[in-house]
Amino acid sequence: MKSLKQSAVETYLEFSSFEGSQHIASQFAIYKTLQIIRKNKVMNILEIGLGIGTLPSAVLNYFGSDINYSGTEDNEFCLKSLKEHLKSKKIEIFKNLDDVNLEKKYDLLIIDGKEPNLKKIANSLSQNAVIIIEGDRMNQYQEILHMFSKSLFVHMTSNKKNHPKGVFDENNWQGGVKVFFINPTIKQKIYWFKEKLNTKFNYLKRKNF
Ligand SMILES: C[S@@+](CC[C@H](N)C(=O)[O-])C[C@H]1O[C@@H](n2cnc3c(N)ncnc32)[C@H](O)[C@@H]1O
């Protein structure tokens, strides 16, 4: 079996070569998403803003079709790309949150696109769900913080620059992810604490680089 890191770099490089790749998830974001799924035994995933399908491709290739992956996308170019890139994959694609089955409980919510009614998701997350926000997305970060004010939060950052063969500038650090544990278990608290320390070390390393 491939390592999570190897899978992440392969997906990142594959999707870097596709048209419209300028908005894809970073190599680090793909790796952390896979790691969080494995550590938390995630089964039901909802992604807001599927883009051209980098994350579902990485996730479904690695974990297989036992995972239930749903997501939203309304950009015509992306919808066409998703059809091409996820041809044989089990995934449900909706225009927006209004069309999503909110009776279901999602273990992982990934936010990487616009959604005016994000609040609607509040009661559709499982007890110990994790929320990942890709990139900056300050408005959505504030909204989630407000909705889940008791959650634990960490901004995970990478200590590695972008791969020279990928779509992003090799002189820049790989993009990070903002992660919320809405009702953390002991295991999640330990993971959160280690990641907080990593972020601190990375900050110091970057400052002295
Ligand atoms: C950052 S992208 C999501 C990327 C996705 N997580 C991935 O890794 O493939 C967020 C939003 O940007 C828009 N978008 C992404 N790529 C685009 C493109 N090439 N052209 C136009 N809009 C795009 C889509 O509406 C999408 O929901």
PDB file of C-alpha atoms in Angstrom, residues 5-203:
ATOM      1  CA  LYS A   5       2.405  11.267   1.379  1.00  0.00           C
ATOM      2  CA  GLN A   6       3.114   9.382  -1.831  1.00  0.00           C
ATOM      3  CA  SER A   7      -0.568   9.354  -2.748  1.00  0.00           C
ATOM      4  CA  ALA A   8      -0.832  13.076  -2.046  1.00  0.00           C
ATOM      5  CA  VAL A   9       2.119  13.998  -4.252  1.00  0.00           C
ATOM      6  CA  GLU A  10       0.903  11.757  -7.084  1.00  0.00           C
ATOM      7  CA  THR A  11      -2.594  13.311  -7.034  1.00  0.00           C
ATOM      8  CA  TYR A  12      -1.141  16.804  -6.773  1.00  0.00           C
ATOM      9  CA  LEU A  13       1.105  16.276  -9.806  1.00  0.00           C
ATOM     10  CA  GLU A  14      -1.638  14.540 -11.810  1.00  0.00           C
ATOM     11  CA  PHE A  15      -4.125  17.368 -11.199  1.00  0.00           C
ATOM     12  CA  SER A  16      -1.427  20.016 -11.748  1.00  0.00           C
ATOM     13  CA  SER A  17      -1.319  18.884 -15.366  1.00  0.00           C
ATOM     14  CA  PHE A  18      -5.074  19.425 -15.909  1.00  0.00           C
ATOM     15  CA  GLU A  19      -6.694  22.525 -17.349  1.00  0.00           C
ATOM     16  CA  GLY A  20      -7.958  24.828 -14.569  1.00  0.00           C
ATOM     17  CA  SER A  21      -5.428  23.515 -12.050  1.00  0.00           C
ATOM     18  CA  GLN A  22      -4.599  26.991 -10.711  1.00  0.00           C
ATOM     19  CA  HIS A  23      -7.200  26.573  -7.923  1.00  0.00           C
ATOM     20  CA  ILE A  24      -6.497  22.995  -6.803  1.00  0.00           C
ATOM     21  CA  ALA A  25      -5.711  21.924  -3.246  1.00  0.00           C
ATOM     22  CA  SER A  26      -2.022  22.006  -2.287  1.00  0.00           C
ATOM     23  CA  GLN A  27       0.033  18.834  -1.854  1.00  0.00           C
ATOM     24  CA  PHE A  28       0.026  19.435   1.910  1.00  0.00           C
ATOM     25  CA  ALA A  29      -3.759  19.972   1.973  1.00  0.00           C
ATOM     26  CA  ILE A  30      -4.285  16.674   0.132  1.00  0.00           C
ATOM     27  CA  TYR A  31      -1.956  14.873   2.554  1.00  0.00           C
ATOM     28  CA  LYS A  32      -3.614  16.330   5.658  1.00  0.00           C
ATOM     29  CA  THR A  33      -7.091  15.521   4.335  1.00  0.00           C
ATOM     30  CA  LEU A  34      -6.079  11.877   3.809  1.00  0.00           C
ATOM     31  CA  GLN A  35      -4.459  11.756   7.253  1.00  0.00           C
ATOM     32  CA  ILE A  36      -7.534  13.208   8.989  1.00  0.00           C
ATOM     33  CA  ILE A  37      -9.802  10.703   7.214  1.00  0.00           C
ATOM     34  CA  ARG A  38      -7.617   7.787   8.308  1.00  0.00           C
ATOM     35  CA  LYS A  39      -7.129   8.933  11.903  1.00  0.00           C
ATOM     36  CA  ASN A  40     -10.825   9.677  12.419  1.00  0.00           C
ATOM     37  CA  LYS A  41     -12.229   6.673  10.524  1.00  0.00           C
ATOM     38  CA  VAL A  42     -14.281   9.069   8.413  1.00  0.00           C
ATOM     39  CA  MET A  43     -16.999   7.451   6.275  1.00  0.00           C
ATOM     40  CA  ASN A  44     -19.234  10.337   5.122  1.00  0.00           C
ATOM     41  CA  ILE A  45     -17.653  13.391   3.514  1.00  0.00           C
ATOM     42  CA  LEU A  46     -19.193  16.588   2.191  1.00  0.00           C
ATOM     43  CA  GLU A  47     -17.044  19.026   0.207  1.00  0.00           C
ATOM     44  CA  ILE A  48     -18.249  22.547  -0.550  1.00  0.00           C
ATOM     45  CA  GLY A  49     -16.623  23.566  -3.859  1.00  0.00           C
ATOM     46  CA  LEU A  50     -15.364  20.406  -5.552  1.00  0.00           C
ATOM     47  CA  GLY A  51     -13.490  22.431  -8.178  1.00  0.00           C
ATOM     48  CA  ILE A  52     -11.898  20.038 -10.668  1.00  0.00           C
ATOM     49  CA  GLY A  53     -12.006  17.099  -8.231  1.00  0.00           C
ATOM     50  CA  THR A  54      -8.522  16.834  -6.737  1.00  0.00           C
ATOM     51  CA  LEU A  55      -9.631  15.886  -3.224  1.00  0.00           C
ATOM     52  CA  PRO A  56     -12.325  13.296  -4.088  1.00  0.00           C
ATOM     53  CA  SER A  57      -9.907  11.702  -6.521  1.00  0.00           C
ATOM     54  CA  ALA A  58      -7.181  11.430  -3.857  1.00  0.00           C
ATOM     55  CA  VAL A  59      -9.624  10.186  -1.212  1.00  0.00           C
ATOM     56  CA  LEU A  60     -11.485   7.626  -3.334  1.00  0.00           C
ATOM     57  CA  ASN A  61      -8.261   6.289  -4.875  1.00  0.00           C
ATOM     58  CA  TYR A  62      -6.730   5.797  -1.460  1.00  0.00           C
ATOM     59  CA  PHE A  63      -9.678   4.572   0.624  1.00  0.00           C
ATOM     60  CA  GLY A  64     -11.891   3.090  -2.092  1.00  0.00           C
ATOM     61  CA  SER A  65     -15.633   3.257  -2.517  1.00  0.00           C
ATOM     62  CA  ASP A  66     -16.516   2.400   1.094  1.00  0.00           C
ATOM     63  CA  ILE A  67     -16.321   6.143   1.628  1.00  0.00           C
ATOM     64  CA  ASN A  68     -19.449   8.145   0.802  1.00  0.00           C
ATOM     65  CA  TYR A  69     -18.308  11.339  -0.913  1.00  0.00           C
ATOM     66  CA  SER A  70     -20.724  14.165  -1.721  1.00  0.00           C
ATOM     67  CA  GLY A  71     -19.948  17.671  -2.805  1.00  0.00           C
ATOM     68  CA  THR A  72     -21.216  20.891  -4.310  1.00  0.00           C
ATOM     69  CA  GLU A  73     -20.133  22.678  -7.458  1.00  0.00           C
ATOM     70  CA  ASP A  74     -21.933  25.096  -9.761  1.00  0.00           C
ATOM     71  CA  ASN A  75     -19.215  26.255 -12.133  1.00  0.00           C
ATOM     72  CA  GLU A  76     -19.859  24.818 -15.606  1.00  0.00           C
ATOM     73  CA  PHE A  77     -16.183  24.311 -16.436  1.00  0.00           C
ATOM     74  CA  CYS A  78     -15.605  22.489 -13.128  1.00  0.00           C
ATOM     75  CA  LEU A  79     -18.703  20.311 -13.587  1.00  0.00           C
ATOM     76  CA  LYS A  80     -17.369  19.184 -16.966  1.00  0.00           C
ATOM     77  CA  SER A  81     -13.917  18.514 -15.483  1.00  0.00           C
ATOM     78  CA  LEU A  82     -15.440  16.552 -12.602  1.00  0.00           C
ATOM     79  CA  LYS A  83     -17.216  14.262 -15.041  1.00  0.00           C
ATOM     80  CA  GLU A  84     -13.939  13.587 -16.831  1.00  0.00           C
ATOM     81  CA  HIS A  85     -11.698  13.235 -13.777  1.00  0.00           C
ATOM     82  CA  LEU A  86     -14.050  11.192 -11.609  1.00  0.00           C
ATOM     83  CA  LYS A  87     -15.537   9.001 -14.354  1.00  0.00           C
ATOM     84  CA  SER A  88     -15.446   5.700 -12.520  1.00  0.00           C
ATOM     85  CA  LYS A  89     -15.751   7.106  -8.987  1.00  0.00           C
ATOM     86  CA  LYS A  90     -18.718   6.886  -6.611  1.00  0.00           C
ATOM     87  CA  ILE A  91     -19.539  10.517  -5.825  1.00  0.00           C
ATOM     88  CA  GLU A  92     -22.698  12.609  -5.520  1.00  0.00           C
ATOM     89  CA  ILE A  93     -22.468  16.102  -7.000  1.00  0.00           C
ATOM     90  CA  PHE A  94     -24.964  18.878  -6.182  1.00  0.00           C
ATOM     91  CA  LYS A  95     -25.250  22.497  -7.316  1.00  0.00           C
ATOM     92  CA  ASN A  96     -25.328  23.840  -3.768  1.00  0.00           C
ATOM     93  CA  LEU A  97     -26.223  23.020  -0.175  1.00  0.00           C
ATOM     94  CA  ASP A  98     -29.968  23.400  -0.894  1.00  0.00           C
ATOM     95  CA  ASP A  99     -29.813  20.199  -2.945  1.00  0.00           C
ATOM     96  CA  VAL A 100     -27.731  18.165  -0.494  1.00  0.00           C
ATOM     97  CA  ASN A 101     -29.300  15.531   1.765  1.00  0.00           C
ATOM     98  CA  LEU A 102     -29.014  17.239   5.145  1.00  0.00           C
ATOM     99  CA  GLU A 103     -30.742  14.380   6.956  1.00  0.00           C
ATOM    100  CA  LYS A 104     -27.430  12.596   6.718  1.00  0.00           C
ATOM    101  CA  LYS A 105     -24.611  13.148   9.246  1.00  0.00           C
ATOM    102  CA  TYR A 106     -21.223  14.014   7.767  1.00  0.00           C
ATOM    103  CA  ASP A 107     -18.000  13.070   9.607  1.00  0.00           C
ATOM    104  CA  LEU A 108     -15.906  15.464   7.579  1.00  0.00           C
ATOM    105  CA  LEU A 109     -16.861  18.793   6.031  1.00  0.00           C
ATOM    106  CA  ILE A 110     -14.350  20.272   3.582  1.00  0.00           C
ATOM    107  CA  ILE A 111     -14.828  23.899   2.614  1.00  0.00           C
ATOM    108  CA  ASP A 112     -13.078  25.041  -0.549  1.00  0.00           C
ATOM    109  CA  GLY A 113     -15.721  27.095  -2.315  1.00  0.00           C
ATOM    110  CA  LYS A 114     -18.503  29.617  -1.867  1.00  0.00           C
ATOM    111  CA  GLU A 115     -21.755  28.687  -0.101  1.00  0.00           C
ATOM    112  CA  PRO A 116     -24.182  31.420   0.994  1.00  0.00           C
ATOM    113  CA  ASN A 117     -26.153  29.079   3.295  1.00  0.00           C
ATOM    114  CA  LEU A 118     -23.308  27.432   5.173  1.00  0.00           C
ATOM    115  CA  LYS A 119     -25.295  27.668   8.433  1.00  0.00           C
ATOM    116  CA  LYS A 120     -27.626  24.968   7.113  1.00  0.00           C
ATOM    117  CA  ILE A 121     -24.923  22.372   7.726  1.00  0.00           C
ATOM    118  CA  ALA A 122     -24.807  22.939  11.511  1.00  0.00           C
ATOM    119  CA  ASN A 123     -27.114  20.009  12.383  1.00  0.00           C
ATOM    120  CA  SER A 124     -25.816  17.660   9.718  1.00  0.00           C
ATOM    121  CA  LEU A 125     -22.426  16.906  11.213  1.00  0.00           C
ATOM    122  CA  SER A 126     -21.716  13.797  13.275  1.00  0.00           C
ATOM    123  CA  GLN A 127     -20.870  14.066  16.978  1.00  0.00           C
ATOM    124  CA  ASN A 128     -17.062  14.262  16.595  1.00  0.00           C
ATOM    125  CA  ALA A 129     -16.938  15.688  13.083  1.00  0.00           C
ATOM    126  CA  VAL A 130     -13.940  17.511  11.648  1.00  0.00           C
ATOM    127  CA  ILE A 131     -14.110  20.602   9.430  1.00  0.00           C
ATOM    128  CA  ILE A 132     -11.271  21.457   7.039  1.00  0.00           C
ATOM    129  CA  ILE A 133     -11.092  24.864   5.386  1.00  0.00           C
ATOM    130  CA  GLU A 134      -8.673  25.002   2.457  1.00  0.00           C
ATOM    131  CA  GLY A 135      -6.562  28.120   2.030  1.00  0.00           C
ATOM    132  CA  ASP A 136      -7.437  31.505   3.546  1.00  0.00           C
ATOM    133  CA  ARG A 137     -11.227  31.823   3.242  1.00  0.00           C
ATOM    134  CA  MET A 138     -11.418  34.251   6.168  1.00  0.00           C
ATOM    135  CA  ASN A 139     -15.188  34.802   5.913  1.00  0.00           C
ATOM    136  CA  GLN A 140     -15.954  31.114   6.087  1.00  0.00           C
ATOM    137  CA  TYR A 141     -13.404  30.669   8.872  1.00  0.00           C
ATOM    138  CA  GLN A 142     -15.249  33.349  10.893  1.00  0.00           C
ATOM    139  CA  GLU A 143     -18.606  31.786  10.118  1.00  0.00           C
ATOM    140  CA  ILE A 144     -17.512  28.308  11.262  1.00  0.00           C
ATOM    141  CA  LEU A 145     -15.852  29.765  14.354  1.00  0.00           C
ATOM    142  CA  HIS A 146     -19.139  31.437  15.210  1.00  0.00           C
ATOM    143  CA  MET A 147     -21.211  28.317  14.515  1.00  0.00           C
ATOM    144  CA  PHE A 148     -18.934  26.007  16.520  1.00  0.00           C
ATOM    145  CA  SER A 149     -17.590  28.319  19.195  1.00  0.00           C
ATOM    146  CA  LYS A 150     -16.604  25.433  21.492  1.00  0.00           C
ATOM    147  CA  SER A 151     -14.525  23.643  18.886  1.00  0.00           C
ATOM    148  CA  LEU A 152     -10.742  23.220  18.911  1.00  0.00           C
ATOM    149  CA  PHE A 153      -8.985  24.950  16.044  1.00  0.00           C
ATOM    150  CA  VAL A 154      -5.560  24.635  14.448  1.00  0.00           C
ATOM    151  CA  HIS A 155      -4.116  26.228  11.333  1.00  0.00           C
ATOM    152  CA  MET A 156      -1.889  23.452   9.961  1.00  0.00           C
ATOM    153  CA  THR A 157       1.036  24.714   7.935  1.00  0.00           C
ATOM    154  CA  SER A 158       3.693  22.964   5.894  1.00  0.00           C
ATOM    155  CA  ASN A 159       7.464  23.257   6.312  1.00  0.00           C
ATOM    156  CA  LYS A 160       7.978  22.321   2.655  1.00  0.00           C
ATOM    157  CA  LYS A 161       7.967  24.366  -0.534  1.00  0.00           C
ATOM    158  CA  ASN A 162       5.794  23.452  -3.520  1.00  0.00           C
ATOM    159  CA  HIS A 163       6.954  20.569  -5.720  1.00  0.00           C
ATOM    160  CA  PRO A 164       8.981  21.909  -8.700  1.00  0.00           C
ATOM    161  CA  LYS A 165       6.812  19.956 -11.147  1.00  0.00           C
ATOM    162  CA  GLY A 166       3.459  21.106  -9.715  1.00  0.00           C
ATOM    163  CA  VAL A 167       1.209  24.019 -10.640  1.00  0.00           C
ATOM    164  CA  PHE A 168       2.195  26.311  -7.734  1.00  0.00           C
ATOM    165  CA  ASP A 169       5.422  28.330  -7.495  1.00  0.00           C
ATOM    166  CA  GLU A 170       8.248  26.160  -6.175  1.00  0.00           C
ATOM    167  CA  ASN A 171       9.587  29.115  -4.163  1.00  0.00           C
ATOM    168  CA  ASN A 172       6.436  29.295  -2.028  1.00  0.00           C
ATOM    169  CA  TRP A 173       5.491  27.175   0.958  1.00  0.00           C
ATOM    170  CA  GLN A 174       2.812  24.571   0.361  1.00  0.00           C
ATOM    171  CA  GLY A 175      -0.635  25.958   1.253  1.00  0.00           C
ATOM    172  CA  GLY A 176      -2.036  25.120   4.686  1.00  0.00           C
ATOM    173  CA  VAL A 177      -5.409  24.045   6.038  1.00  0.00           C
ATOM    174  CA  LYS A 178      -7.587  25.348   8.856  1.00  0.00           C
ATOM    175  CA  VAL A 179      -9.007  22.503  10.921  1.00  0.00           C
ATOM    176  CA  PHE A 180     -11.830  22.468  13.494  1.00  0.00           C
ATOM    177  CA  PHE A 181     -12.722  19.611  15.829  1.00  0.00           C
ATOM    178  CA  ILE A 182     -16.298  20.469  16.750  1.00  0.00           C
ATOM    179  CA  ASN A 183     -16.571  18.210  19.787  1.00  0.00           C
ATOM    180  CA  PRO A 184     -13.109  16.710  20.278  1.00  0.00           C
ATOM    181  CA  THR A 185     -12.451  13.221  21.631  1.00  0.00           C
ATOM    182  CA  ILE A 186      -9.292  12.620  23.701  1.00  0.00           C
ATOM    183  CA  LYS A 187      -7.565  11.247  20.570  1.00  0.00           C
ATOM    184  CA  GLN A 188      -8.505  14.358  18.610  1.00  0.00           C
ATOM    185  CA  LYS A 189      -7.265  16.591  21.439  1.00  0.00           C
ATOM    186  CA  ILE A 190      -3.856  14.864  21.361  1.00  0.00           C
ATOM    187  CA  TYR A 191      -3.641  15.185  17.564  1.00  0.00           C
ATOM    188  CA  TRP A 192      -4.739  18.842  17.791  1.00  0.00           C
ATOM    189  CA  PHE A 193      -2.040  19.571  20.398  1.00  0.00           C
ATOM    190  CA  LYS A 194       0.728  17.975  18.277  1.00  0.00           C
ATOM    191  CA  GLU A 195      -0.428  19.945  15.249  1.00  0.00           C
ATOM    192  CA  LYS A 196      -0.450  23.181  17.265  1.00  0.00           C
ATOM    193  CA  LEU A 197       3.211  22.519  18.147  1.00  0.00           C
ATOM    194  CA  ASN A 198       4.060  21.761  14.503  1.00  0.00           C
ATOM    195  CA  THR A 199       2.476  25.051  13.462  1.00  0.00           C
ATOM    196  CA  LYS A 200       4.564  26.895  16.045  1.00  0.00           C
ATOM    197  CA  PHE A 201       7.810  25.230  14.879  1.00  0.00           C
ATOM    198  CA  ASN A 202       6.970  25.879  11.237  1.00  0.00           C
ATOM    199  CA  TYR A 203       6.336  29.521  12.028  1.00  0.00           C
TER     200      TYR A 203
END
